[in-house]
PDB file of C-alpha atoms and ligand atoms in Angstrom:
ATOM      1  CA  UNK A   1      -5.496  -9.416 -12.109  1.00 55.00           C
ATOM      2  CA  UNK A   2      -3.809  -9.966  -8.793  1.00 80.00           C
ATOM      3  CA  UNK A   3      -0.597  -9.812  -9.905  1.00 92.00           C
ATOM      4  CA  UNK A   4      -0.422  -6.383 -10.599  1.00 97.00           C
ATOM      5  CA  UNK A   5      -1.666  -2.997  -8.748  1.00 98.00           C
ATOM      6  CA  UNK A   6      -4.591  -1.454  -9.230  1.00 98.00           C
ATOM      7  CA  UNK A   7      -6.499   0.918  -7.474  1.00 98.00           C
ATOM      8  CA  UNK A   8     -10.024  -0.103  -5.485  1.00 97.00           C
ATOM      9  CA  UNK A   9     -12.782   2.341  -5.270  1.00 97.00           C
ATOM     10  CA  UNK A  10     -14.963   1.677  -1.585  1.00 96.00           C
ATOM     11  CA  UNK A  11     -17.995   3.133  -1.137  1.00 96.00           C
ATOM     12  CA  UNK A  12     -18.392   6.654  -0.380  1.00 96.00           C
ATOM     13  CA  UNK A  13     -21.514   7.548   2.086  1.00 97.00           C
ATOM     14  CA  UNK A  14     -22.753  11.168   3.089  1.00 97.00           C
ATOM     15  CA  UNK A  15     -22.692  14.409   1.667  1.00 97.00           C
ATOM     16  CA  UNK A  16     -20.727  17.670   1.602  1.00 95.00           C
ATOM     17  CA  UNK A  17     -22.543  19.400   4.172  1.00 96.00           C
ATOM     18  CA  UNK A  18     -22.916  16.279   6.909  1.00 96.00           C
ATOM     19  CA  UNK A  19     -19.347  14.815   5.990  1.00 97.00           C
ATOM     20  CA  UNK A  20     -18.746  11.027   4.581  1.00 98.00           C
ATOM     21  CA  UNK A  21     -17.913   7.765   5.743  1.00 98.00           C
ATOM     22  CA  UNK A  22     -16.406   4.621   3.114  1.00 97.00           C
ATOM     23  CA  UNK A  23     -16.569   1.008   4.239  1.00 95.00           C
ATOM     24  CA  UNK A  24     -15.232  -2.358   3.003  1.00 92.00           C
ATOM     25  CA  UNK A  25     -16.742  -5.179   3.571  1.00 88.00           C
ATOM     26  CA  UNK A  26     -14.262  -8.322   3.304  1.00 82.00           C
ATOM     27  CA  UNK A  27     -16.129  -9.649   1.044  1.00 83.00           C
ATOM     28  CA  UNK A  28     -15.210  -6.305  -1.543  1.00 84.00           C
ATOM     29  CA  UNK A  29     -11.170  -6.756  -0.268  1.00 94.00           C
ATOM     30  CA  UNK A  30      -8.978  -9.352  -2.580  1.00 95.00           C
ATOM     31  CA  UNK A  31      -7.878 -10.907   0.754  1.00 96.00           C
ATOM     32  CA  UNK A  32      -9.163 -11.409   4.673  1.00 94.00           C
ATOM     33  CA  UNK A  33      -7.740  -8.997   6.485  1.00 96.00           C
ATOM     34  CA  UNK A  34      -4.963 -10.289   9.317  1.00 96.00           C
ATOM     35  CA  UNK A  35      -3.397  -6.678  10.120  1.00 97.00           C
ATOM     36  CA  UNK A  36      -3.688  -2.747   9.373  1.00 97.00           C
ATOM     37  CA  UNK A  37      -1.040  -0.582  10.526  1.00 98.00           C
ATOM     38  CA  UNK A  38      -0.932   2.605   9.472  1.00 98.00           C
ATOM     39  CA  UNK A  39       2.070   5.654   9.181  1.00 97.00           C
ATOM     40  CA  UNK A  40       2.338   9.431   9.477  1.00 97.00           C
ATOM     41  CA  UNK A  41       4.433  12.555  10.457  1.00 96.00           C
ATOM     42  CA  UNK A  42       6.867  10.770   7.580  1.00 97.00           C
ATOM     43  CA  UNK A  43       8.701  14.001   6.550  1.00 97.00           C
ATOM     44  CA  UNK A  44       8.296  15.241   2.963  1.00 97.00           C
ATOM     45  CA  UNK A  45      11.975  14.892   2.350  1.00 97.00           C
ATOM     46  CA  UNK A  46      11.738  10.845   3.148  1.00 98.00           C
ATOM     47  CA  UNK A  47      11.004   8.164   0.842  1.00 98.00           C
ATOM     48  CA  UNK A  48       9.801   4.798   2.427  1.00 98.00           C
ATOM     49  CA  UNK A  49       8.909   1.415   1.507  1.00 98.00           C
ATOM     50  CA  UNK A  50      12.428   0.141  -0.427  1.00 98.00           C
ATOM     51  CA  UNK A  51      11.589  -3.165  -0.211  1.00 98.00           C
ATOM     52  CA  UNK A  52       9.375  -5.996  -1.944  1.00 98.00           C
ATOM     53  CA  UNK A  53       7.438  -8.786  -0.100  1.00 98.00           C
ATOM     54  CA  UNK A  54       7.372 -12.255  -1.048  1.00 97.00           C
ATOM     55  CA  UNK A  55       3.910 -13.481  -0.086  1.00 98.00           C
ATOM     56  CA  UNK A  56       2.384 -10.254   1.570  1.00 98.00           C
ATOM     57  CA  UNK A  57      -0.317  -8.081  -0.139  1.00 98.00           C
ATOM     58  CA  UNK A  58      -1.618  -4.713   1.243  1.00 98.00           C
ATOM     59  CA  UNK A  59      -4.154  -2.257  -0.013  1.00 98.00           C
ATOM     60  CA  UNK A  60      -2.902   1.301   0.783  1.00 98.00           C
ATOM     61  CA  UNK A  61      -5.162   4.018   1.759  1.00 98.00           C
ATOM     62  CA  UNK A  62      -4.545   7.929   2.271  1.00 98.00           C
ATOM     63  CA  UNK A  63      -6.862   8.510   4.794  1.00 98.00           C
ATOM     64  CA  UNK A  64      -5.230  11.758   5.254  1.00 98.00           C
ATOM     65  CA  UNK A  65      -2.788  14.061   2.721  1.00 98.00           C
ATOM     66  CA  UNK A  66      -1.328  12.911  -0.831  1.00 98.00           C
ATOM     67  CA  UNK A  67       0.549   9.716  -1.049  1.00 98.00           C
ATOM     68  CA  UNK A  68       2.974   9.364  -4.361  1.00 98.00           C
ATOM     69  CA  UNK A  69       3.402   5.364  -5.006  1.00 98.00           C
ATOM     70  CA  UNK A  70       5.816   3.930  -7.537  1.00 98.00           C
ATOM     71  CA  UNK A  71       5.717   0.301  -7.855  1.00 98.00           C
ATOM     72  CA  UNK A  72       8.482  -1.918  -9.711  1.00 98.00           C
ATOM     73  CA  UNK A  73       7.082  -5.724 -11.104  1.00 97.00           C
ATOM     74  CA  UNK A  74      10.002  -8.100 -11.616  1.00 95.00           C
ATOM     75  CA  UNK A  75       9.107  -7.888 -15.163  1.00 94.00           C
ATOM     76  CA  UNK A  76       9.960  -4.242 -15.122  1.00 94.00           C
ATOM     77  CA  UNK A  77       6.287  -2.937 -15.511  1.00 97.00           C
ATOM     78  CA  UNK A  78       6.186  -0.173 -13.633  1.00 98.00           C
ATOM     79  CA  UNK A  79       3.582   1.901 -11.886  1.00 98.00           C
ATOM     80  CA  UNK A  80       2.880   5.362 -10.501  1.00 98.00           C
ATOM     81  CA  UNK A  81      -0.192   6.056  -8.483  1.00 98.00           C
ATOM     82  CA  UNK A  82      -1.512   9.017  -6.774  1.00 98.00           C
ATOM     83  CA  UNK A  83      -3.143   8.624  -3.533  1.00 98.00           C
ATOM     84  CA  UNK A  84      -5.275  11.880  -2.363  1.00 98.00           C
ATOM     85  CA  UNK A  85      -8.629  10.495  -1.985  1.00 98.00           C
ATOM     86  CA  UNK A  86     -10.115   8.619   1.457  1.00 98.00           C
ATOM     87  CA  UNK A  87     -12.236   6.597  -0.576  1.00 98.00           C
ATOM     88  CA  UNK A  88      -9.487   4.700  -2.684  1.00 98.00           C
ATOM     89  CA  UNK A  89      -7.102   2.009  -1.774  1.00 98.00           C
ATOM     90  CA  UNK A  90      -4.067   1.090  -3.615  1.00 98.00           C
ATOM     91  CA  UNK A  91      -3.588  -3.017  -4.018  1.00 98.00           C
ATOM     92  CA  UNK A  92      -0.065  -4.043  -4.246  1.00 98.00           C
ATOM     93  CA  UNK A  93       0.461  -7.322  -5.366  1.00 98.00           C
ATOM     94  CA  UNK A  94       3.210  -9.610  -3.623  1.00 98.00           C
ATOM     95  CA  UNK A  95       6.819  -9.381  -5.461  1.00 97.00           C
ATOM     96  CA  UNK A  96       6.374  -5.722  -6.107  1.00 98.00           C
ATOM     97  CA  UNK A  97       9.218  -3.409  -5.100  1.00 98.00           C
ATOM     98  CA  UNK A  98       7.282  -0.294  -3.953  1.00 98.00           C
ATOM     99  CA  UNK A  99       8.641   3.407  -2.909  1.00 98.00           C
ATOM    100  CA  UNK A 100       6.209   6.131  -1.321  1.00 98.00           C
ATOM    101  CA  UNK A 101       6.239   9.784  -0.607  1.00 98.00           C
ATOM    102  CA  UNK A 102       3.781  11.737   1.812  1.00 98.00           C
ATOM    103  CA  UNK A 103       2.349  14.656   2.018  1.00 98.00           C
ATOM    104  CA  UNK A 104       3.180  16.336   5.559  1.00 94.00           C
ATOM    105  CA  UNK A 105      -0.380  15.857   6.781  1.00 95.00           C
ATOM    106  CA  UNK A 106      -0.729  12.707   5.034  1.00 98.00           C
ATOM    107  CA  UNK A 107      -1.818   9.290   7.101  1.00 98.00           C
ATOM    108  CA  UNK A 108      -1.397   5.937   5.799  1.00 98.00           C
ATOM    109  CA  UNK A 109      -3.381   2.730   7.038  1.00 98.00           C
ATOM    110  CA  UNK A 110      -2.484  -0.306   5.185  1.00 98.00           C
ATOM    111  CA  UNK A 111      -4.596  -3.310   4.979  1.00 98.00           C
ATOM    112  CA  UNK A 112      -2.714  -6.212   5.443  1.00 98.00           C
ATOM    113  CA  UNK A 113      -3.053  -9.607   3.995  1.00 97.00           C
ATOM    114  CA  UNK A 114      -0.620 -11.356   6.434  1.00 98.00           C
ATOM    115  CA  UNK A 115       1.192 -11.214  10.254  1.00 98.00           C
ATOM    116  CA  UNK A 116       4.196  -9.276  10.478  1.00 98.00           C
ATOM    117  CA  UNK A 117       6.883 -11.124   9.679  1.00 98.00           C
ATOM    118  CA  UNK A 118      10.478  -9.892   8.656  1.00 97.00           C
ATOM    119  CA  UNK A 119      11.400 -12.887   6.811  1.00 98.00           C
ATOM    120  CA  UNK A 120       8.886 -12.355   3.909  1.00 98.00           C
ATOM    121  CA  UNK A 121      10.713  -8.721   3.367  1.00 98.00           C
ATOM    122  CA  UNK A 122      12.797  -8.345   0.413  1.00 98.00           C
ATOM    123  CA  UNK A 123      15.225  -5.171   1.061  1.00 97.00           C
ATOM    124  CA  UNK A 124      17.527  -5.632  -1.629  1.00 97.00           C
ATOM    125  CA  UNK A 125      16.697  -4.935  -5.347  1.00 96.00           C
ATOM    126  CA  UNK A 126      19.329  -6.725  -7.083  1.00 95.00           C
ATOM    127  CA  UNK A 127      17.954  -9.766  -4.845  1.00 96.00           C
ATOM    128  CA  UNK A 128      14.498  -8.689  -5.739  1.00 96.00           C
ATOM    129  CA  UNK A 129      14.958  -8.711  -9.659  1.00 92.00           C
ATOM    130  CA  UNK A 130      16.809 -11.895  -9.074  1.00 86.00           C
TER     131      UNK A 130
HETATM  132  P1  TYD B   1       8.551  -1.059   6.992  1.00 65.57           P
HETATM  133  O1  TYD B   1       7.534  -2.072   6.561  1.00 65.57           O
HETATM  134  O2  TYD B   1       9.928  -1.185   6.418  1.00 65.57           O
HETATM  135  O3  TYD B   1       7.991   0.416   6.701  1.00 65.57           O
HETATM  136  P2  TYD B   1       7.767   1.237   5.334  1.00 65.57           P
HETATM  137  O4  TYD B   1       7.447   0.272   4.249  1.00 65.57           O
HETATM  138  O5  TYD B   1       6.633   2.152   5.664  1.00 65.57           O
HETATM  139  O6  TYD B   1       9.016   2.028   5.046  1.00 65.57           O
HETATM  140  O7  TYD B   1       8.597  -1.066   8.578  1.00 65.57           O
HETATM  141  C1  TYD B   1       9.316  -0.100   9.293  1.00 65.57           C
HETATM  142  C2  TYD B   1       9.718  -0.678  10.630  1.00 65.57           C
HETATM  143  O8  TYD B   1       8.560  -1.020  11.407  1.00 65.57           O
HETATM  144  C3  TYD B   1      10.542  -1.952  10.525  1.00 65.57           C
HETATM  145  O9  TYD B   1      11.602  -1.867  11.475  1.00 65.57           O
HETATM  146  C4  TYD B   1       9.609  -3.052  10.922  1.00 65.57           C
HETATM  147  C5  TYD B   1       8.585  -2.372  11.808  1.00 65.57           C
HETATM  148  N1  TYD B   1       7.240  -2.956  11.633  1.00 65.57           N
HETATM  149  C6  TYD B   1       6.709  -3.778  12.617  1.00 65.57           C
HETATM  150  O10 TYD B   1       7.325  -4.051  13.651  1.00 65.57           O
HETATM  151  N2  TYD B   1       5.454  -4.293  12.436  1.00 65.57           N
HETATM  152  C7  TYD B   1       4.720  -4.032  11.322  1.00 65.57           C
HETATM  153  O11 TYD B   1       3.560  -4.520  11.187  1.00 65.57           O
HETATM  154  C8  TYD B   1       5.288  -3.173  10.317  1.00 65.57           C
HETATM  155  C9  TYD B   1       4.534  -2.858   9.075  1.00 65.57           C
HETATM  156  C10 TYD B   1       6.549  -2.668  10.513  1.00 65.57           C
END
């Protein structure tokens, strides 16, 4: 299961008229948690991501605006998810060659399975299918 993406649904407390608040326990993550970052004001024009990690895994949430993930396997199985829901997190596998576009008003945090570290970055694809 871990070796490919797939989306987690976290719980989703409250109502329309008082607002809602989703949680995740670490218990519900596939991994401990060692760092969240998180993006925005990415213009709509911009694609990030462009790279592949070699040990890293992240869950990507929109808390804010649409996010539009494609995901390449080495394999070639490819993916396109849909991010426009604060309750949903995106789990992308190590060795996964990933591109996203936001929304303007979209935020990204990104749950983080390792430290940053530049040397697990792949940012070439012929080296990543290789
Ligand atoms: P990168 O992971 O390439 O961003 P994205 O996948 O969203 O396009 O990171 C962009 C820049 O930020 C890069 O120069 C490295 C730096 N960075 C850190 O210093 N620490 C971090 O935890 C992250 C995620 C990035």
């Amino acid at each position: 299961m871990n070796n490919k993406p797939y989306l987690i649904e976290f719980p989703k407390i409250g109502e329309s008229q008082l607002g809602y608040i989703s949680v995740s326990e670490k218990n519900n993550l596939p991994f401990i948690p060692k760092r969240i970052y998180w993006t925005y004001f990415t213009p709509e024009d911009v694609v990030r991501g462009n790279h592949a990690h070699y040990e890293l895994e992240q869950i990507l949430v929109a808390v804010a605006g649409k996010i539009e993930v494609d995901i390449v396997l080495q394999n070639e199985d490819s993916f396109h998810f849909v991010l426009d829901s604060p309750n949903f997190g995106l789990f992308i596998p190590k060795m996964a060659w990933r591109t996203m576009k936001y929304s303007h008003n979209s935020v990204q945090m990104c749950i983080a399975s390792m430290e940053y570290d530049e040397n697990d970055y792949i940012r070439n694809y012929d080296q990543f299918k290789r």
